[in-house]
XYZ file of C-alpha atoms in Angstrom:
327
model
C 53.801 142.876 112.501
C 55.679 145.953 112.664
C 55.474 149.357 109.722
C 58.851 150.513 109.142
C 60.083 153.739 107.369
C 63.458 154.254 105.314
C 64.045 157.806 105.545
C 67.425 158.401 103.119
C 66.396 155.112 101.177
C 68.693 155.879 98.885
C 71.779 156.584 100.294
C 74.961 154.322 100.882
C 73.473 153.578 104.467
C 69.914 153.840 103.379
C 70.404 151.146 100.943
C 72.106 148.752 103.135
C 68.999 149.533 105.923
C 66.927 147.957 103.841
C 69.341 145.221 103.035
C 69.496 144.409 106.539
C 65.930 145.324 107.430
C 64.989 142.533 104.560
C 67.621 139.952 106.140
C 66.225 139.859 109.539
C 63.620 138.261 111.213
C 61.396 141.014 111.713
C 57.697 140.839 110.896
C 57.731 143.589 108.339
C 54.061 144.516 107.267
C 54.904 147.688 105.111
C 58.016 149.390 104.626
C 58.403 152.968 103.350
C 61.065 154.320 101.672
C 61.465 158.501 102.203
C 63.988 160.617 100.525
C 64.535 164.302 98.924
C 62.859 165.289 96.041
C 65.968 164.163 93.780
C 64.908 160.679 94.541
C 61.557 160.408 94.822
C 59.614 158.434 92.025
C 62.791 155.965 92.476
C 61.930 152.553 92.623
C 63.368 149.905 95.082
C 63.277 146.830 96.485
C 62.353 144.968 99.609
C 62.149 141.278 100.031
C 61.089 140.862 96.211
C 58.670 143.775 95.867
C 58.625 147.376 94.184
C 58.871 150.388 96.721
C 58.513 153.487 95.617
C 60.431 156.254 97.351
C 58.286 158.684 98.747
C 59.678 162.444 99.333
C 59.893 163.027 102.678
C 57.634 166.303 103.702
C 55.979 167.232 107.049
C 53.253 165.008 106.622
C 55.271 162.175 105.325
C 54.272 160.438 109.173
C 50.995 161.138 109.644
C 50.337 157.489 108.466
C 50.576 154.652 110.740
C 54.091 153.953 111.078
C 55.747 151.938 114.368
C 59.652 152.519 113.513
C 61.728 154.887 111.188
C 65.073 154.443 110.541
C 66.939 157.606 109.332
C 69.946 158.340 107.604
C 69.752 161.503 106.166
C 72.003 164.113 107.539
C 71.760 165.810 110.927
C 69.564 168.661 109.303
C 67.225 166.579 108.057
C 66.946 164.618 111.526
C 66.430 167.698 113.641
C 63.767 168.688 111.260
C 61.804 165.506 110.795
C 62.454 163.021 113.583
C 60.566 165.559 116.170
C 57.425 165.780 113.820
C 57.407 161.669 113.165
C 57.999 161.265 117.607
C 55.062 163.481 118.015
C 52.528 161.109 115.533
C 53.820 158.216 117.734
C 56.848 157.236 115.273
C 60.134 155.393 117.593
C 62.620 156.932 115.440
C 66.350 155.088 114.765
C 68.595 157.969 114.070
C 71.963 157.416 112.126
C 73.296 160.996 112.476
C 75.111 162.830 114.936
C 72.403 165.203 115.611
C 70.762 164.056 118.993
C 73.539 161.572 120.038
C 74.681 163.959 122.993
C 71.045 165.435 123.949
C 70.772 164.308 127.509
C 67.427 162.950 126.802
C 68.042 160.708 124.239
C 69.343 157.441 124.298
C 72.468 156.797 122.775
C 72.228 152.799 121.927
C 74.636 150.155 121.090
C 72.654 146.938 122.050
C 75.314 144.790 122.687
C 76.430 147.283 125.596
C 72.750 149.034 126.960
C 69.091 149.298 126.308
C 66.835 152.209 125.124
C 64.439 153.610 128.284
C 62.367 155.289 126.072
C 62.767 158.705 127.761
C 61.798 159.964 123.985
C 61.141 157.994 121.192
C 64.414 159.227 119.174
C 67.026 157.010 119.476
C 70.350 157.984 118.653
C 72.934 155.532 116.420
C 76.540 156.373 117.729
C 79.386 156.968 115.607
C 80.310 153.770 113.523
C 83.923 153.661 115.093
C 82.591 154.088 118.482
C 80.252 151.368 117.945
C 82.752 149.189 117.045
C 85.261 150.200 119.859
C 82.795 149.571 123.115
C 81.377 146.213 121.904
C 84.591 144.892 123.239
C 85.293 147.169 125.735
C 81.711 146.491 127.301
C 82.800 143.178 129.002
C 86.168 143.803 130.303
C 84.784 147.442 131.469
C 82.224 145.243 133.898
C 85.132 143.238 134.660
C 88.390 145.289 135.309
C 87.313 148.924 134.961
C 88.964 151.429 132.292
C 90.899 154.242 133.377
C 91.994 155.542 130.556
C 91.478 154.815 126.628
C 93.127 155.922 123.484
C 91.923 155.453 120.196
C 93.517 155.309 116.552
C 91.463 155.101 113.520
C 91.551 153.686 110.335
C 88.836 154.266 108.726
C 87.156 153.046 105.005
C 86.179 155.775 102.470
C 82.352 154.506 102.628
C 82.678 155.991 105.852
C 82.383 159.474 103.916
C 79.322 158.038 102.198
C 79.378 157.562 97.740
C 81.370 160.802 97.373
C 84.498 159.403 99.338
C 83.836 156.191 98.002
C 84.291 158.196 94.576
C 87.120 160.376 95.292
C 89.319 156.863 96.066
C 88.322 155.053 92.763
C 88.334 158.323 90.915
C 91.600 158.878 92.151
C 92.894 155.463 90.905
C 92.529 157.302 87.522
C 94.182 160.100 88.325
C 91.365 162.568 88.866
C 91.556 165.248 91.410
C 89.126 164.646 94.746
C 85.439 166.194 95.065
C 85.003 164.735 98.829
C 88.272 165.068 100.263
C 91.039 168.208 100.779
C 93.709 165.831 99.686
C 93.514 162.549 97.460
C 92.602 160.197 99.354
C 94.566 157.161 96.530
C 97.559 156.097 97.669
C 97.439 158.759 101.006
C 96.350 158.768 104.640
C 94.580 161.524 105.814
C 94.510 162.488 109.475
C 91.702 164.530 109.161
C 87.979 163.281 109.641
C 84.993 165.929 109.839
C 85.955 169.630 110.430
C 88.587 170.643 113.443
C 88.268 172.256 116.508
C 89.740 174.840 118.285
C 91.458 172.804 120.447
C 92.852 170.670 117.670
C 90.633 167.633 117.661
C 88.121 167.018 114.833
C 84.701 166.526 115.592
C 84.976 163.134 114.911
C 87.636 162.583 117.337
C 85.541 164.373 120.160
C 82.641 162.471 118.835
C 84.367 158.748 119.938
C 85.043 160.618 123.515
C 81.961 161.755 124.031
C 79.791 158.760 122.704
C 82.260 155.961 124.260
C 81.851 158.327 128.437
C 77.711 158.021 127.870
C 77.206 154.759 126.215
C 79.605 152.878 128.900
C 78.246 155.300 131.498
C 82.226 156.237 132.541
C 83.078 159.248 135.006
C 85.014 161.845 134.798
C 87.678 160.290 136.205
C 88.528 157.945 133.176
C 90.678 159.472 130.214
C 90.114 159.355 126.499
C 91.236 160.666 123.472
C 91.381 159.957 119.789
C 92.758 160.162 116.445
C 90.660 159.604 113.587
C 92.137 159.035 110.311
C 91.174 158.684 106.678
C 92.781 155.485 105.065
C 92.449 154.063 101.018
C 89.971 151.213 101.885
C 86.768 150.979 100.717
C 84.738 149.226 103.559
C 85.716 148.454 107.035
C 86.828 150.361 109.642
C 89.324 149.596 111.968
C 90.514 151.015 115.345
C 93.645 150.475 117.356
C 92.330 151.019 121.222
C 94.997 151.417 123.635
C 93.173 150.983 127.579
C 94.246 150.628 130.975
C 92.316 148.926 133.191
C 91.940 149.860 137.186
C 92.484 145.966 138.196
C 94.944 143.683 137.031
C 94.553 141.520 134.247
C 95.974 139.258 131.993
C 96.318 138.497 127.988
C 94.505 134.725 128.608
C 91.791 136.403 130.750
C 91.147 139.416 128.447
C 90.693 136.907 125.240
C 88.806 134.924 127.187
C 86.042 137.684 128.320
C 86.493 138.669 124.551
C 85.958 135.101 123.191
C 82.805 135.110 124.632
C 81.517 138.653 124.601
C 78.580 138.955 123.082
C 78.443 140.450 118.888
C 82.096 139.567 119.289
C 84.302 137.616 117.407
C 88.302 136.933 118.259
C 90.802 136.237 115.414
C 93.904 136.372 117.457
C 96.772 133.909 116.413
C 99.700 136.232 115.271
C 101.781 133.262 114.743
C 100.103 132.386 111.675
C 99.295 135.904 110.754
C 95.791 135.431 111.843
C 93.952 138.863 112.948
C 91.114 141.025 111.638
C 91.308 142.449 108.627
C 89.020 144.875 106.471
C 88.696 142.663 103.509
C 87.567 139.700 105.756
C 85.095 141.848 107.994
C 82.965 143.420 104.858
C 79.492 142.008 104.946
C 79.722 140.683 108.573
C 77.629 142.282 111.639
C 80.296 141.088 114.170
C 82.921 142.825 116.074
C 86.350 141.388 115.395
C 89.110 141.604 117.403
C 92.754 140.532 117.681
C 96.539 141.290 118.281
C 95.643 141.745 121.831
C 99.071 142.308 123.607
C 100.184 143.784 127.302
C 101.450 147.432 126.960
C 104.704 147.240 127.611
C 105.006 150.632 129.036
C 102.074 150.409 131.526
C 101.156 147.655 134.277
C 97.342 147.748 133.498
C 97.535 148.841 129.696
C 96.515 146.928 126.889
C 96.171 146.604 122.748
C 93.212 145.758 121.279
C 93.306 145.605 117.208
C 89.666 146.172 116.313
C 87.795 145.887 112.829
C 84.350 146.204 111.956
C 82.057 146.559 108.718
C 81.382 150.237 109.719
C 77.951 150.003 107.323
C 76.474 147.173 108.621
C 77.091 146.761 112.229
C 78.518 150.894 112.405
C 75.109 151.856 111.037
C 72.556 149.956 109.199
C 72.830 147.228 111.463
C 72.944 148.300 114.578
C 69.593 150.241 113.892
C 67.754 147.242 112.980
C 68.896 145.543 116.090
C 67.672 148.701 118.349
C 64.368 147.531 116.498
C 64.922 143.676 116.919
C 65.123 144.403 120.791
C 62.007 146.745 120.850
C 60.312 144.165 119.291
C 61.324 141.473 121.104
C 60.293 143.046 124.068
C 57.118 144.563 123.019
């Protein structure tokens, strides 16, 4: 029996935590749900019973608690996720806050396991979870030399306000979340930008993609993120070349059977992954896998995942599903 804390219980990805937390097959003796002050008193639910939600304070963790997921904002984890590692806490964290730390371990389980070095754990980046579950396999099997990446990703992504700003828009109000409505519109622009021109979200998918598939500096990547009118789903359009040969059977094949995978690839009957048939699935889908016909050793892969579920809430509870299976 494991003690579990929510911390951002409330939130679009706190919610669907619990959600997940509640469909899994975890031995869940208590569960704590933590937010601000706004939203403590609030009362919600976990496998049938009342939780209230606590407000989360420096002494929030000095009870005995094994795991705590968080989704609260980067702030929040810097402040909090150090005090709940020191009283023993493993802590899930959903923000980019200590994805990059050197000491942390950045965790996608379908692709590596935590070491424990510290008991943080960073979530990555729900498109660049999405992106290496597939590019795992045919990494060990052909090598990548070079990747691009072009997002399209779901308002949720942007938490209730972007959610807002799309159906709010629908009516013809003017956006809250967004520089630009984001109704009818695609917006090239996710998080703040650079110096350099990239966004941090953009720099975020190179980054996270080099550490979590442990690639040198002598593989390329770069990225595009953009803002599209969908709700849920994210999906990404990853463009790779590989350092051996390889063919379109033997790359659906690897794929087929790639583990938190799933391949929806018959063009011919307009079967591929899309958004509205992703939402409320854990799985990786992939598709519209095709030879780059400008490169020898390039590649498309059509990618599209449920970027709150298996982009955040889900792939926390499965850093704790392996913990615990291993415990």
């Amino acid at each position: 029996m494991a003690i579990f804390a929510i911390v951002g219980a409330t939130g679009v990805v706190g919610t669907k935590m619990i959600e997940r937390l509640a469909e899994s097959d975890l031995q869940v003796d208590t569960v704590y749900m933590m937010a601000s002050s706004r939203s403590a008193g609030k009362i919600l639910k976990f496998r049938g019973e009342d939780v209230v939600v606590e407000e989360l304070n420096d002494h929030s963790f000095d009870k005995d608690i094994d795991y705590a997921l968080f989704s609260a904002g980067g702030s929040t984890s810097l402040q909090y996720a150090p005090i709940a590692e020191r009283n023993g806490v493993i802590v899930i964290d959903n923000s980019s806050a200590w994805r990059m730390d050197p000491e942390i371990d950045l965790i996608v389980p379908e692709c590596n396991a935590p070491t424990l070095n510290r008991k943080i754990i960073a979530n990555p980046n729900c498109s660049t979870i999405q992106s290496v579950v597939p590019l795992k396999p045919l990494n060990d099997k052909f090598g990548i030399e070079r990747i691009t990446y072009t997002t399209y990703q779901a308002v949720s992504g942007s938490g209730q306000g972007g959610i807002d700003d799309l159906l709010n828009g629908q009516k013809g109000e003017a956006p809250k979340k967004y520089p630009h409505p984001i109704y009818n519109n695609v917006l090239p622009h996710i998080d703040s930008f650079l110096e350099n021109g990239y966004t941090k979200e953009e720099i975020k998918m190179i980054d996270e993609t080099k550490k979590i598939l442990e690639l040198g500096d002598d593989v390329s990547i770069t990225a595009t993120c953009v803002r599209v009118p969908v709700i849920n789903s994210h999906a990404v359009q990853i463009d790779v070349s590989f350092k051996k040969d390889a063919s379109v059977e033997e790359v659906r094949d690897i794929l087929r059977n790639a583990p938190g995978v799933v391949l929806v690839d018959d063009p011919e009957n307009n079967e591929y992954p899309i958004p509205t048939e992703v939402t409320g699935h854990d799985e990786v889908y992939v598709g519209r896998i095709r030879k780059d016909i400008s490169r020898p050793k390039g590649f498309h892969i059509w990618c599209v995942a449920d970027n709150i579920r298996k982009g955040a809430a889900s792939n926390a509870v499965q850093i704790a599903e392996l913990l615990e299976s291993n415990r």
